[in-house]
């Protein structure tokens, strides 16, 4: 992540506020549609001497309302955790990110208060880019027309960006990425994202079961409602050497050995033994091998892991790193 990225968990303090070119959204996955928006923000910021900035939300507003209405099944799955989202926003040139907590205060804020308190006073927005269907404020009462009217009063310009589509004319969206990951279509997800799907995090201690089976793993906690389908994947791991390391990984709840339902990403390095505890790594998903299974006993599990490792080696033999 760029050290120049300023991250605020609410509005910046008054002495850190600067006129900005702003875009607003959830930016889950920071896919190619998002990237087009960020490129436009950065372009205008350079032209006008403004700070390129993003306002995003935690949790996702749909997640907040799903919890509020006791309908957890309506909460969207997550393509990326907050760390990966922030790293991507920095990589595409954003200098300031405001992560607004989406709670009752924000959900009940009127559209005019949203404009005046957040955009004008809190962020000093001078230029704003949003999608053509952008809605905001209590009960989604604010729209583009209201933004433009307020912009004329408060001195900020509003532009919209049409949906970005792929070569087949399909809209590139977070929902499309989620659908691709849910069915294990990593090629489609890569096409929509512009890069391989990945999960990053600090390596944590596990039960050490893999070590006793002859397949030691590096364990990462995974964000709740991870969009990727549980299963076994060919992956490559960044952060442990000056080049990516080939590995095979299990994403899921480990049904053979655990019944608590906690999702983990466990990666077994094919050619290396490294003490990785506490290190920040990025695991890139290259190919799905199979779905997660519950085996009758540990010998059956061990045999399946050995076969997965052989299949992963075969993948790298063909595709290289």
PDB file of C-alpha atoms in Angstrom:
ATOM      1  CA  UNK A   1       0.000   0.000   0.000  1.00  0.00           C
ATOM      2  CA  UNK A   2       1.331   3.448  -0.808  1.00  0.00           C
ATOM      3  CA  UNK A   3       2.547   5.233   2.330  1.00  0.00           C
ATOM      4  CA  UNK A   4       1.029   8.461   0.917  1.00  0.00           C
ATOM      5  CA  UNK A   5      -2.515   7.059   1.195  1.00  0.00           C
ATOM      6  CA  UNK A   6      -4.437   8.828   3.933  1.00  0.00           C
ATOM      7  CA  UNK A   7      -7.118   6.635   5.503  1.00  0.00           C
ATOM      8  CA  UNK A   8      -9.799   8.068   7.761  1.00  0.00           C
ATOM      9  CA  UNK A   9     -12.411   6.067   9.658  1.00  0.00           C
ATOM     10  CA  UNK A  10     -14.650   9.143   9.637  1.00  0.00           C
ATOM     11  CA  UNK A  11     -14.317  12.603   8.175  1.00  0.00           C
ATOM     12  CA  UNK A  12     -10.788  14.044   8.206  1.00  0.00           C
ATOM     13  CA  UNK A  13     -10.051  16.515  11.005  1.00  0.00           C
ATOM     14  CA  UNK A  14     -10.479  20.138   9.874  1.00  0.00           C
ATOM     15  CA  UNK A  15      -6.744  20.774   9.590  1.00  0.00           C
ATOM     16  CA  UNK A  16      -6.316  17.805   7.194  1.00  0.00           C
ATOM     17  CA  UNK A  17      -9.112  18.711   4.808  1.00  0.00           C
ATOM     18  CA  UNK A  18      -8.208  19.771   1.299  1.00  0.00           C
ATOM     19  CA  UNK A  19     -10.251  20.413  -1.850  1.00  0.00           C
ATOM     20  CA  UNK A  20     -10.736  17.092  -3.601  1.00  0.00           C
ATOM     21  CA  UNK A  21     -11.960  15.292  -6.679  1.00  0.00           C
ATOM     22  CA  UNK A  22     -14.199  12.634  -5.165  1.00  0.00           C
ATOM     23  CA  UNK A  23     -15.989   9.456  -6.061  1.00  0.00           C
ATOM     24  CA  UNK A  24     -18.326   7.499  -3.785  1.00  0.00           C
ATOM     25  CA  UNK A  25     -19.061   3.797  -3.689  1.00  0.00           C
ATOM     26  CA  UNK A  26     -18.434   0.433  -2.080  1.00  0.00           C
ATOM     27  CA  UNK A  27     -15.664  -0.544  -4.503  1.00  0.00           C
ATOM     28  CA  UNK A  28     -15.855  -4.213  -3.588  1.00  0.00           C
ATOM     29  CA  UNK A  29     -13.189  -5.941  -5.653  1.00  0.00           C
ATOM     30  CA  UNK A  30     -12.079  -2.673  -7.335  1.00  0.00           C
ATOM     31  CA  UNK A  31     -12.967  -4.249 -10.693  1.00  0.00           C
ATOM     32  CA  UNK A  32     -12.400  -2.769 -14.155  1.00  0.00           C
ATOM     33  CA  UNK A  33     -15.508  -0.602 -13.907  1.00  0.00           C
ATOM     34  CA  UNK A  34     -14.226   0.876 -10.659  1.00  0.00           C
ATOM     35  CA  UNK A  35     -10.792   1.308 -12.213  1.00  0.00           C
ATOM     36  CA  UNK A  36     -12.293   3.467 -14.979  1.00  0.00           C
ATOM     37  CA  UNK A  37     -13.884   5.706 -12.333  1.00  0.00           C
ATOM     38  CA  UNK A  38     -10.646   5.989 -10.369  1.00  0.00           C
ATOM     39  CA  UNK A  39      -8.678   6.840 -13.510  1.00  0.00           C
ATOM     40  CA  UNK A  40     -11.113   9.676 -14.293  1.00  0.00           C
ATOM     41  CA  UNK A  41     -10.925  11.013 -10.726  1.00  0.00           C
ATOM     42  CA  UNK A  42      -7.123  11.024 -10.830  1.00  0.00           C
ATOM     43  CA  UNK A  43      -7.113  12.691 -14.248  1.00  0.00           C
ATOM     44  CA  UNK A  44      -9.351  15.545 -13.085  1.00  0.00           C
ATOM     45  CA  UNK A  45      -7.427  15.868  -9.808  1.00  0.00           C
ATOM     46  CA  UNK A  46      -4.190  16.392 -11.768  1.00  0.00           C
ATOM     47  CA  UNK A  47      -5.797  18.889 -14.142  1.00  0.00           C
ATOM     48  CA  UNK A  48      -7.353  20.985 -11.363  1.00  0.00           C
ATOM     49  CA  UNK A  49      -4.825  20.642  -8.560  1.00  0.00           C
ATOM     50  CA  UNK A  50      -7.197  18.643  -6.343  1.00  0.00           C
ATOM     51  CA  UNK A  51      -6.687  15.632  -4.081  1.00  0.00           C
ATOM     52  CA  UNK A  52      -8.003  12.373  -5.624  1.00  0.00           C
ATOM     53  CA  UNK A  53     -10.307  10.928  -2.972  1.00  0.00           C
ATOM     54  CA  UNK A  54     -12.781   8.107  -2.349  1.00  0.00           C
ATOM     55  CA  UNK A  55     -15.595   7.772   0.152  1.00  0.00           C
ATOM     56  CA  UNK A  56     -16.545   4.179   0.872  1.00  0.00           C
ATOM     57  CA  UNK A  57     -18.597   2.384   3.514  1.00  0.00           C
ATOM     58  CA  UNK A  58     -18.191  -0.327   6.149  1.00  0.00           C
ATOM     59  CA  UNK A  59     -20.229  -2.418   6.338  1.00  0.00           C
ATOM     60  CA  UNK A  60     -21.779  -2.515   2.872  1.00  0.00           C
ATOM     61  CA  UNK A  61     -25.146  -0.684   3.124  1.00  0.00           C
ATOM     62  CA  UNK A  62     -26.967  -3.799   1.898  1.00  0.00           C
ATOM     63  CA  UNK A  63     -25.283  -5.764   4.694  1.00  0.00           C
ATOM     64  CA  UNK A  64     -26.424  -3.190   7.257  1.00  0.00           C
ATOM     65  CA  UNK A  65     -30.055  -3.348   6.117  1.00  0.00           C
ATOM     66  CA  UNK A  66     -29.982  -7.153   5.848  1.00  0.00           C
ATOM     67  CA  UNK A  67     -28.869  -7.328   9.490  1.00  0.00           C
ATOM     68  CA  UNK A  68     -31.361  -4.679  10.576  1.00  0.00           C
ATOM     69  CA  UNK A  69     -34.227  -6.570   8.942  1.00  0.00           C
ATOM     70  CA  UNK A  70     -32.971  -9.966  10.169  1.00  0.00           C
ATOM     71  CA  UNK A  71     -32.514 -11.159   6.591  1.00  0.00           C
ATOM     72  CA  UNK A  72     -28.833 -12.187   6.568  1.00  0.00           C
ATOM     73  CA  UNK A  73     -29.298 -14.019   3.273  1.00  0.00           C
ATOM     74  CA  UNK A  74     -29.724 -10.614   1.565  1.00  0.00           C
ATOM     75  CA  UNK A  75     -26.251  -9.417   2.579  1.00  0.00           C
ATOM     76  CA  UNK A  76     -23.840  -9.456  -0.382  1.00  0.00           C
ATOM     77  CA  UNK A  77     -20.831 -11.715  -0.269  1.00  0.00           C
ATOM     78  CA  UNK A  78     -17.447  -9.981  -0.167  1.00  0.00           C
ATOM     79  CA  UNK A  79     -14.951 -10.022  -2.995  1.00  0.00           C
ATOM     80  CA  UNK A  80     -12.249  -8.274  -0.995  1.00  0.00           C
ATOM     81  CA  UNK A  81     -11.565  -7.385   2.603  1.00  0.00           C
ATOM     82  CA  UNK A  82     -10.892  -3.804   3.622  1.00  0.00           C
ATOM     83  CA  UNK A  83      -7.102  -4.228   3.448  1.00  0.00           C
ATOM     84  CA  UNK A  84      -7.211  -5.408  -0.166  1.00  0.00           C
ATOM     85  CA  UNK A  85      -9.693  -2.686  -1.107  1.00  0.00           C
ATOM     86  CA  UNK A  86      -7.503   0.059   0.338  1.00  0.00           C
ATOM     87  CA  UNK A  87      -4.381  -1.356  -1.297  1.00  0.00           C
ATOM     88  CA  UNK A  88      -6.140  -1.375  -4.676  1.00  0.00           C
ATOM     89  CA  UNK A  89      -7.436   2.190  -4.283  1.00  0.00           C
ATOM     90  CA  UNK A  90      -3.890   3.328  -3.531  1.00  0.00           C
ATOM     91  CA  UNK A  91      -2.520   1.361  -6.474  1.00  0.00           C
ATOM     92  CA  UNK A  92      -4.887   3.190  -8.833  1.00  0.00           C
ATOM     93  CA  UNK A  93      -3.744   6.603  -7.648  1.00  0.00           C
ATOM     94  CA  UNK A  94      -6.131   7.600  -4.852  1.00  0.00           C
ATOM     95  CA  UNK A  95      -4.523   9.739  -2.117  1.00  0.00           C
ATOM     96  CA  UNK A  96      -7.311   9.846   0.477  1.00  0.00           C
ATOM     97  CA  UNK A  97      -9.945   7.296   1.492  1.00  0.00           C
ATOM     98  CA  UNK A  98     -12.711   8.034   3.967  1.00  0.00           C
ATOM     99  CA  UNK A  99     -14.251   4.822   5.329  1.00  0.00           C
ATOM    100  CA  UNK A 100     -17.616   5.937   6.685  1.00  0.00           C
ATOM    101  CA  UNK A 101     -19.246   3.560   9.131  1.00  0.00           C
ATOM    102  CA  UNK A 102     -22.645   2.720   7.691  1.00  0.00           C
ATOM    103  CA  UNK A 103     -24.892   2.780  10.739  1.00  0.00           C
ATOM    104  CA  UNK A 104     -28.259   4.161  11.806  1.00  0.00           C
ATOM    105  CA  UNK A 105     -26.943   7.739  11.791  1.00  0.00           C
ATOM    106  CA  UNK A 106     -25.857   7.481   8.171  1.00  0.00           C
ATOM    107  CA  UNK A 107     -28.894   5.455   7.077  1.00  0.00           C
ATOM    108  CA  UNK A 108     -31.247   8.097   8.491  1.00  0.00           C
ATOM    109  CA  UNK A 109     -29.287  11.130   7.281  1.00  0.00           C
ATOM    110  CA  UNK A 110     -31.261  13.254   4.825  1.00  0.00           C
ATOM    111  CA  UNK A 111     -29.919  13.681   1.325  1.00  0.00           C
ATOM    112  CA  UNK A 112     -29.297  17.396   1.901  1.00  0.00           C
ATOM    113  CA  UNK A 113     -27.435  16.718   5.159  1.00  0.00           C
ATOM    114  CA  UNK A 114     -25.333  14.120   3.343  1.00  0.00           C
ATOM    115  CA  UNK A 115     -24.325  16.748   0.803  1.00  0.00           C
ATOM    116  CA  UNK A 116     -23.703  19.600   3.224  1.00  0.00           C
ATOM    117  CA  UNK A 117     -22.139  17.719   6.156  1.00  0.00           C
ATOM    118  CA  UNK A 118     -20.102  15.113   4.303  1.00  0.00           C
ATOM    119  CA  UNK A 119     -19.379  16.342   0.791  1.00  0.00           C
ATOM    120  CA  UNK A 120     -19.123  20.110   1.300  1.00  0.00           C
ATOM    121  CA  UNK A 121     -17.899  20.638   4.858  1.00  0.00           C
ATOM    122  CA  UNK A 122     -16.285  17.304   5.649  1.00  0.00           C
ATOM    123  CA  UNK A 123     -14.513  16.585   2.375  1.00  0.00           C
ATOM    124  CA  UNK A 124     -14.429  19.933   0.525  1.00  0.00           C
ATOM    125  CA  UNK A 125     -15.464  18.183  -2.680  1.00  0.00           C
ATOM    126  CA  UNK A 126     -14.975  20.404  -5.750  1.00  0.00           C
ATOM    127  CA  UNK A 127     -15.624  17.713  -8.367  1.00  0.00           C
ATOM    128  CA  UNK A 128     -17.706  14.566  -7.899  1.00  0.00           C
ATOM    129  CA  UNK A 129     -17.989  11.453 -10.060  1.00  0.00           C
ATOM    130  CA  UNK A 130     -20.752   8.890  -9.471  1.00  0.00           C
ATOM    131  CA  UNK A 131     -22.513   6.168 -11.412  1.00  0.00           C
ATOM    132  CA  UNK A 132     -25.639   7.078 -13.367  1.00  0.00           C
ATOM    133  CA  UNK A 133     -27.866   5.190 -10.898  1.00  0.00           C
ATOM    134  CA  UNK A 134     -26.289   6.691  -7.751  1.00  0.00           C
ATOM    135  CA  UNK A 135     -28.757   7.241  -4.900  1.00  0.00           C
ATOM    136  CA  UNK A 136     -28.033   8.472  -1.376  1.00  0.00           C
ATOM    137  CA  UNK A 137     -29.602   9.769   1.813  1.00  0.00           C
ATOM    138  CA  UNK A 138     -32.510   8.492   3.896  1.00  0.00           C
ATOM    139  CA  UNK A 139     -34.530   5.952   1.902  1.00  0.00           C
ATOM    140  CA  UNK A 140     -32.324   6.679  -1.135  1.00  0.00           C
ATOM    141  CA  UNK A 141     -34.106  10.003  -1.604  1.00  0.00           C
ATOM    142  CA  UNK A 142     -31.123  11.805  -3.156  1.00  0.00           C
ATOM    143  CA  UNK A 143     -30.326  11.503  -6.851  1.00  0.00           C
ATOM    144  CA  UNK A 144     -28.101  13.049  -9.538  1.00  0.00           C
ATOM    145  CA  UNK A 145     -30.417  16.041 -10.075  1.00  0.00           C
ATOM    146  CA  UNK A 146     -30.295  16.931  -6.387  1.00  0.00           C
ATOM    147  CA  UNK A 147     -26.501  16.642  -6.432  1.00  0.00           C
ATOM    148  CA  UNK A 148     -26.245  18.966  -9.430  1.00  0.00           C
ATOM    149  CA  UNK A 149     -28.549  21.550  -7.834  1.00  0.00           C
ATOM    150  CA  UNK A 150     -26.484  21.452  -4.643  1.00  0.00           C
ATOM    151  CA  UNK A 151     -23.279  21.658  -6.673  1.00  0.00           C
ATOM    152  CA  UNK A 152     -24.391  24.950  -8.210  1.00  0.00           C
ATOM    153  CA  UNK A 153     -25.062  26.352  -4.724  1.00  0.00           C
ATOM    154  CA  UNK A 154     -21.948  25.011  -3.031  1.00  0.00           C
ATOM    155  CA  UNK A 155     -19.438  25.209  -5.852  1.00  0.00           C
ATOM    156  CA  UNK A 156     -18.805  21.605  -6.865  1.00  0.00           C
ATOM    157  CA  UNK A 157     -19.229  19.977 -10.262  1.00  0.00           C
ATOM    158  CA  UNK A 158     -21.008  16.630 -10.728  1.00  0.00           C
ATOM    159  CA  UNK A 159     -20.259  14.164 -13.494  1.00  0.00           C
ATOM    160  CA  UNK A 160     -21.551  10.644 -14.066  1.00  0.00           C
ATOM    161  CA  UNK A 161     -19.906   7.640 -15.645  1.00  0.00           C
ATOM    162  CA  UNK A 162     -21.874   5.152 -17.689  1.00  0.00           C
ATOM    163  CA  UNK A 163     -21.535   1.452 -16.983  1.00  0.00           C
ATOM    164  CA  UNK A 164     -18.296  -0.077 -18.196  1.00  0.00           C
ATOM    165  CA  UNK A 165     -18.868  -3.141 -20.369  1.00  0.00           C
ATOM    166  CA  UNK A 166     -16.658  -5.939 -21.641  1.00  0.00           C
ATOM    167  CA  UNK A 167     -16.125  -6.833 -25.300  1.00  0.00           C
ATOM    168  CA  UNK A 168     -19.377  -8.810 -25.333  1.00  0.00           C
ATOM    169  CA  UNK A 169     -21.294  -5.799 -24.036  1.00  0.00           C
ATOM    170  CA  UNK A 170     -21.869  -7.247 -20.555  1.00  0.00           C
ATOM    171  CA  UNK A 171     -21.804  -4.808 -17.652  1.00  0.00           C
ATOM    172  CA  UNK A 172     -18.769  -5.128 -15.401  1.00  0.00           C
ATOM    173  CA  UNK A 173     -20.021  -5.061 -11.810  1.00  0.00           C
ATOM    174  CA  UNK A 174     -19.289  -6.423  -8.363  1.00  0.00           C
ATOM    175  CA  UNK A 175     -22.372  -8.630  -8.710  1.00  0.00           C
ATOM    176  CA  UNK A 176     -20.900 -10.220 -11.850  1.00  0.00           C
ATOM    177  CA  UNK A 177     -17.611 -10.859 -10.054  1.00  0.00           C
ATOM    178  CA  UNK A 178     -19.459 -12.441  -7.122  1.00  0.00           C
ATOM    179  CA  UNK A 179     -21.398 -14.705  -9.475  1.00  0.00           C
ATOM    180  CA  UNK A 180     -18.188 -15.824 -11.210  1.00  0.00           C
ATOM    181  CA  UNK A 181     -16.479 -16.598  -7.902  1.00  0.00           C
ATOM    182  CA  UNK A 182     -19.545 -18.395  -6.558  1.00  0.00           C
ATOM    183  CA  UNK A 183     -19.391 -20.916  -9.402  1.00  0.00           C
ATOM    184  CA  UNK A 184     -15.589 -21.181  -9.380  1.00  0.00           C
ATOM    185  CA  UNK A 185     -15.121 -19.436 -12.749  1.00  0.00           C
ATOM    186  CA  UNK A 186     -11.746 -17.829 -12.032  1.00  0.00           C
ATOM    187  CA  UNK A 187     -11.119 -16.916 -15.680  1.00  0.00           C
ATOM    188  CA  UNK A 188     -14.298 -14.831 -15.802  1.00  0.00           C
ATOM    189  CA  UNK A 189     -13.477 -13.242 -12.435  1.00  0.00           C
ATOM    190  CA  UNK A 190      -9.978 -12.376 -13.663  1.00  0.00           C
ATOM    191  CA  UNK A 191     -11.467 -10.817 -16.818  1.00  0.00           C
ATOM    192  CA  UNK A 192     -13.836  -8.638 -14.766  1.00  0.00           C
ATOM    193  CA  UNK A 193     -11.259  -7.684 -12.137  1.00  0.00           C
ATOM    194  CA  UNK A 194      -8.375  -7.125 -14.526  1.00  0.00           C
ATOM    195  CA  UNK A 195      -6.170  -9.322 -12.318  1.00  0.00           C
ATOM    196  CA  UNK A 196      -6.399 -12.703 -10.560  1.00  0.00           C
ATOM    197  CA  UNK A 197      -8.731 -12.918  -7.567  1.00  0.00           C
ATOM    198  CA  UNK A 198      -6.687 -12.854  -4.372  1.00  0.00           C
ATOM    199  CA  UNK A 199      -6.954 -12.846  -0.601  1.00  0.00           C
ATOM    200  CA  UNK A 200      -4.317 -11.273   1.622  1.00  0.00           C
ATOM    201  CA  UNK A 201      -3.707 -11.359   5.349  1.00  0.00           C
ATOM    202  CA  UNK A 202      -1.304 -12.182   8.130  1.00  0.00           C
ATOM    203  CA  UNK A 203      -0.461 -15.853   8.583  1.00  0.00           C
ATOM    204  CA  UNK A 204      -1.968 -17.202  11.822  1.00  0.00           C
ATOM    205  CA  UNK A 205      -1.403 -20.345  13.871  1.00  0.00           C
ATOM    206  CA  UNK A 206      -3.751 -23.228  13.144  1.00  0.00           C
ATOM    207  CA  UNK A 207      -4.258 -26.685  14.604  1.00  0.00           C
ATOM    208  CA  UNK A 208      -1.006 -27.922  12.979  1.00  0.00           C
ATOM    209  CA  UNK A 209      -2.971 -30.864  11.526  1.00  0.00           C
ATOM    210  CA  UNK A 210      -1.521 -30.351   8.051  1.00  0.00           C
ATOM    211  CA  UNK A 211       1.973 -30.729   9.459  1.00  0.00           C
ATOM    212  CA  UNK A 212       1.121 -34.083  11.032  1.00  0.00           C
ATOM    213  CA  UNK A 213      -0.348 -35.248   7.705  1.00  0.00           C
ATOM    214  CA  UNK A 214       2.805 -34.239   5.838  1.00  0.00           C
ATOM    215  CA  UNK A 215       1.278 -31.137   4.244  1.00  0.00           C
ATOM    216  CA  UNK A 216       2.016 -28.087   6.441  1.00  0.00           C
ATOM    217  CA  UNK A 217      -0.151 -25.096   5.635  1.00  0.00           C
ATOM    218  CA  UNK A 218      -0.181 -21.342   6.092  1.00  0.00           C
ATOM    219  CA  UNK A 219      -3.517 -20.221   7.472  1.00  0.00           C
ATOM    220  CA  UNK A 220      -5.281 -16.920   6.751  1.00  0.00           C
ATOM    221  CA  UNK A 221      -8.518 -15.713   8.245  1.00  0.00           C
ATOM    222  CA  UNK A 222     -11.077 -14.968   5.566  1.00  0.00           C
ATOM    223  CA  UNK A 223     -13.644 -12.171   5.614  1.00  0.00           C
ATOM    224  CA  UNK A 224     -17.137 -13.280   6.540  1.00  0.00           C
ATOM    225  CA  UNK A 225     -19.273 -14.169   3.523  1.00  0.00           C
ATOM    226  CA  UNK A 226     -16.262 -14.551   1.249  1.00  0.00           C
ATOM    227  CA  UNK A 227     -17.488 -14.477  -2.352  1.00  0.00           C
ATOM    228  CA  UNK A 228     -15.237 -17.319  -3.519  1.00  0.00           C
ATOM    229  CA  UNK A 229     -16.696 -20.808  -3.572  1.00  0.00           C
ATOM    230  CA  UNK A 230     -15.310 -23.193  -0.960  1.00  0.00           C
ATOM    231  CA  UNK A 231     -12.974 -25.703  -2.493  1.00  0.00           C
ATOM    232  CA  UNK A 232      -9.432 -26.645  -3.430  1.00  0.00           C
ATOM    233  CA  UNK A 233      -7.447 -24.286  -5.663  1.00  0.00           C
ATOM    234  CA  UNK A 234      -4.129 -23.939  -7.418  1.00  0.00           C
ATOM    235  CA  UNK A 235      -2.643 -20.706  -6.055  1.00  0.00           C
ATOM    236  CA  UNK A 236       0.552 -18.702  -5.931  1.00  0.00           C
ATOM    237  CA  UNK A 237       1.728 -16.933  -2.787  1.00  0.00           C
ATOM    238  CA  UNK A 238       3.359 -13.497  -2.690  1.00  0.00           C
ATOM    239  CA  UNK A 239       5.180 -11.945   0.253  1.00  0.00           C
ATOM    240  CA  UNK A 240       7.539 -14.748   1.318  1.00  0.00           C
ATOM    241  CA  UNK A 241      10.190 -14.434  -1.399  1.00  0.00           C
ATOM    242  CA  UNK A 242      11.166 -12.090  -4.206  1.00  0.00           C
ATOM    243  CA  UNK A 243       8.977 -14.158  -6.531  1.00  0.00           C
ATOM    244  CA  UNK A 244       5.600 -15.903  -6.190  1.00  0.00           C
ATOM    245  CA  UNK A 245       5.670 -19.405  -4.704  1.00  0.00           C
ATOM    246  CA  UNK A 246       3.534 -22.231  -6.163  1.00  0.00           C
ATOM    247  CA  UNK A 247       1.015 -23.731  -3.765  1.00  0.00           C
ATOM    248  CA  UNK A 248      -2.256 -25.588  -3.398  1.00  0.00           C
ATOM    249  CA  UNK A 249      -4.927 -24.142  -1.116  1.00  0.00           C
ATOM    250  CA  UNK A 250      -8.127 -25.094   0.637  1.00  0.00           C
ATOM    251  CA  UNK A 251     -10.771 -22.424   1.152  1.00  0.00           C
ATOM    252  CA  UNK A 252     -13.571 -23.496   3.461  1.00  0.00           C
ATOM    253  CA  UNK A 253     -14.660 -24.782   6.834  1.00  0.00           C
ATOM    254  CA  UNK A 254     -12.591 -28.014   6.936  1.00  0.00           C
ATOM    255  CA  UNK A 255     -15.600 -30.342   7.375  1.00  0.00           C
ATOM    256  CA  UNK A 256     -13.491 -33.463   7.981  1.00  0.00           C
ATOM    257  CA  UNK A 257     -11.723 -32.095  11.068  1.00  0.00           C
ATOM    258  CA  UNK A 258     -13.798 -29.184  12.398  1.00  0.00           C
ATOM    259  CA  UNK A 259     -17.462 -28.404  12.931  1.00  0.00           C
ATOM    260  CA  UNK A 260     -17.372 -24.772  14.080  1.00  0.00           C
ATOM    261  CA  UNK A 261     -17.993 -23.401  10.597  1.00  0.00           C
ATOM    262  CA  UNK A 262     -15.091 -20.931  10.629  1.00  0.00           C
ATOM    263  CA  UNK A 263     -13.803 -20.255   7.100  1.00  0.00           C
ATOM    264  CA  UNK A 264     -10.032 -20.437   6.617  1.00  0.00           C
ATOM    265  CA  UNK A 265      -7.688 -20.238   3.667  1.00  0.00           C
ATOM    266  CA  UNK A 266      -4.982 -22.882   4.106  1.00  0.00           C
ATOM    267  CA  UNK A 267      -2.136 -22.877   1.593  1.00  0.00           C
ATOM    268  CA  UNK A 268       0.473 -25.619   1.232  1.00  0.00           C
ATOM    269  CA  UNK A 269       3.677 -24.517  -0.500  1.00  0.00           C
ATOM    270  CA  UNK A 270       4.647 -27.145  -3.053  1.00  0.00           C
ATOM    271  CA  UNK A 271       8.412 -26.593  -3.070  1.00  0.00           C
ATOM    272  CA  UNK A 272       9.282 -24.565   0.023  1.00  0.00           C
ATOM    273  CA  UNK A 273       9.196 -24.802   3.809  1.00  0.00           C
ATOM    274  CA  UNK A 274       9.044 -21.310   5.315  1.00  0.00           C
ATOM    275  CA  UNK A 275       8.218 -20.085   8.797  1.00  0.00           C
ATOM    276  CA  UNK A 276       5.581 -17.600   7.730  1.00  0.00           C
ATOM    277  CA  UNK A 277       3.750 -16.911  11.012  1.00  0.00           C
ATOM    278  CA  UNK A 278       2.806 -13.265  11.325  1.00  0.00           C
ATOM    279  CA  UNK A 279       3.862 -12.377   7.784  1.00  0.00           C
ATOM    280  CA  UNK A 280       1.571 -10.521   5.423  1.00  0.00           C
ATOM    281  CA  UNK A 281       0.996 -12.611   2.293  1.00  0.00           C
ATOM    282  CA  UNK A 282      -1.196 -12.416  -0.795  1.00  0.00           C
ATOM    283  CA  UNK A 283      -2.668 -15.616  -2.194  1.00  0.00           C
ATOM    284  CA  UNK A 284      -3.668 -15.445  -5.863  1.00  0.00           C
ATOM    285  CA  UNK A 285      -6.183 -18.004  -7.136  1.00  0.00           C
ATOM    286  CA  UNK A 286      -5.269 -19.561 -10.483  1.00  0.00           C
ATOM    287  CA  UNK A 287      -7.497 -22.624 -11.000  1.00  0.00           C
ATOM    288  CA  UNK A 288     -10.189 -24.496  -9.093  1.00  0.00           C
ATOM    289  CA  UNK A 289      -9.443 -28.186  -8.637  1.00  0.00           C
ATOM    290  CA  UNK A 290     -12.525 -29.454  -6.814  1.00  0.00           C
ATOM    291  CA  UNK A 291     -15.211 -28.608  -4.271  1.00  0.00           C
ATOM    292  CA  UNK A 292     -14.679 -29.003  -0.549  1.00  0.00           C
ATOM    293  CA  UNK A 293     -15.535 -32.504   0.667  1.00  0.00           C
ATOM    294  CA  UNK A 294     -16.023 -34.274   3.985  1.00  0.00           C
ATOM    295  CA  UNK A 295     -13.959 -37.457   4.131  1.00  0.00           C
ATOM    296  CA  UNK A 296     -14.719 -40.464   6.372  1.00  0.00           C
ATOM    297  CA  UNK A 297     -11.290 -40.480   8.011  1.00  0.00           C
ATOM    298  CA  UNK A 298      -7.867 -38.829   8.040  1.00  0.00           C
ATOM    299  CA  UNK A 299      -6.207 -41.369   5.683  1.00  0.00           C
ATOM    300  CA  UNK A 300      -8.831 -40.544   3.037  1.00  0.00           C
ATOM    301  CA  UNK A 301      -8.229 -36.820   3.610  1.00  0.00           C
ATOM    302  CA  UNK A 302      -4.457 -37.295   3.320  1.00  0.00           C
ATOM    303  CA  UNK A 303      -4.826 -39.198   0.052  1.00  0.00           C
ATOM    304  CA  UNK A 304      -7.049 -36.436  -1.359  1.00  0.00           C
ATOM    305  CA  UNK A 305      -4.552 -33.728  -0.358  1.00  0.00           C
ATOM    306  CA  UNK A 306      -1.736 -35.685  -2.029  1.00  0.00           C
ATOM    307  CA  UNK A 307      -3.799 -35.887  -5.225  1.00  0.00           C
ATOM    308  CA  UNK A 308      -4.545 -32.155  -5.036  1.00  0.00           C
ATOM    309  CA  UNK A 309      -0.823 -31.419  -4.699  1.00  0.00           C
ATOM    310  CA  UNK A 310      -0.078 -33.613  -7.743  1.00  0.00           C
ATOM    311  CA  UNK A 311      -2.714 -31.782  -9.774  1.00  0.00           C
ATOM    312  CA  UNK A 312      -1.321 -28.416  -8.717  1.00  0.00           C
ATOM    313  CA  UNK A 313       2.185 -29.481  -9.757  1.00  0.00           C
ATOM    314  CA  UNK A 314       0.778 -30.576 -13.108  1.00  0.00           C
ATOM    315  CA  UNK A 315      -0.810 -27.132 -13.544  1.00  0.00           C
ATOM    316  CA  UNK A 316       2.485 -25.347 -12.892  1.00  0.00           C
ATOM    317  CA  UNK A 317       4.343 -27.783 -15.160  1.00  0.00           C
ATOM    318  CA  UNK A 318       2.126 -26.615 -18.014  1.00  0.00           C
ATOM    319  CA  UNK A 319       1.607 -22.961 -17.151  1.00  0.00           C
ATOM    320  CA  UNK A 320       4.749 -22.095 -15.195  1.00  0.00           C
ATOM    321  CA  UNK A 321       4.725 -19.324 -12.627  1.00  0.00           C
TER     322      UNK A 321
END
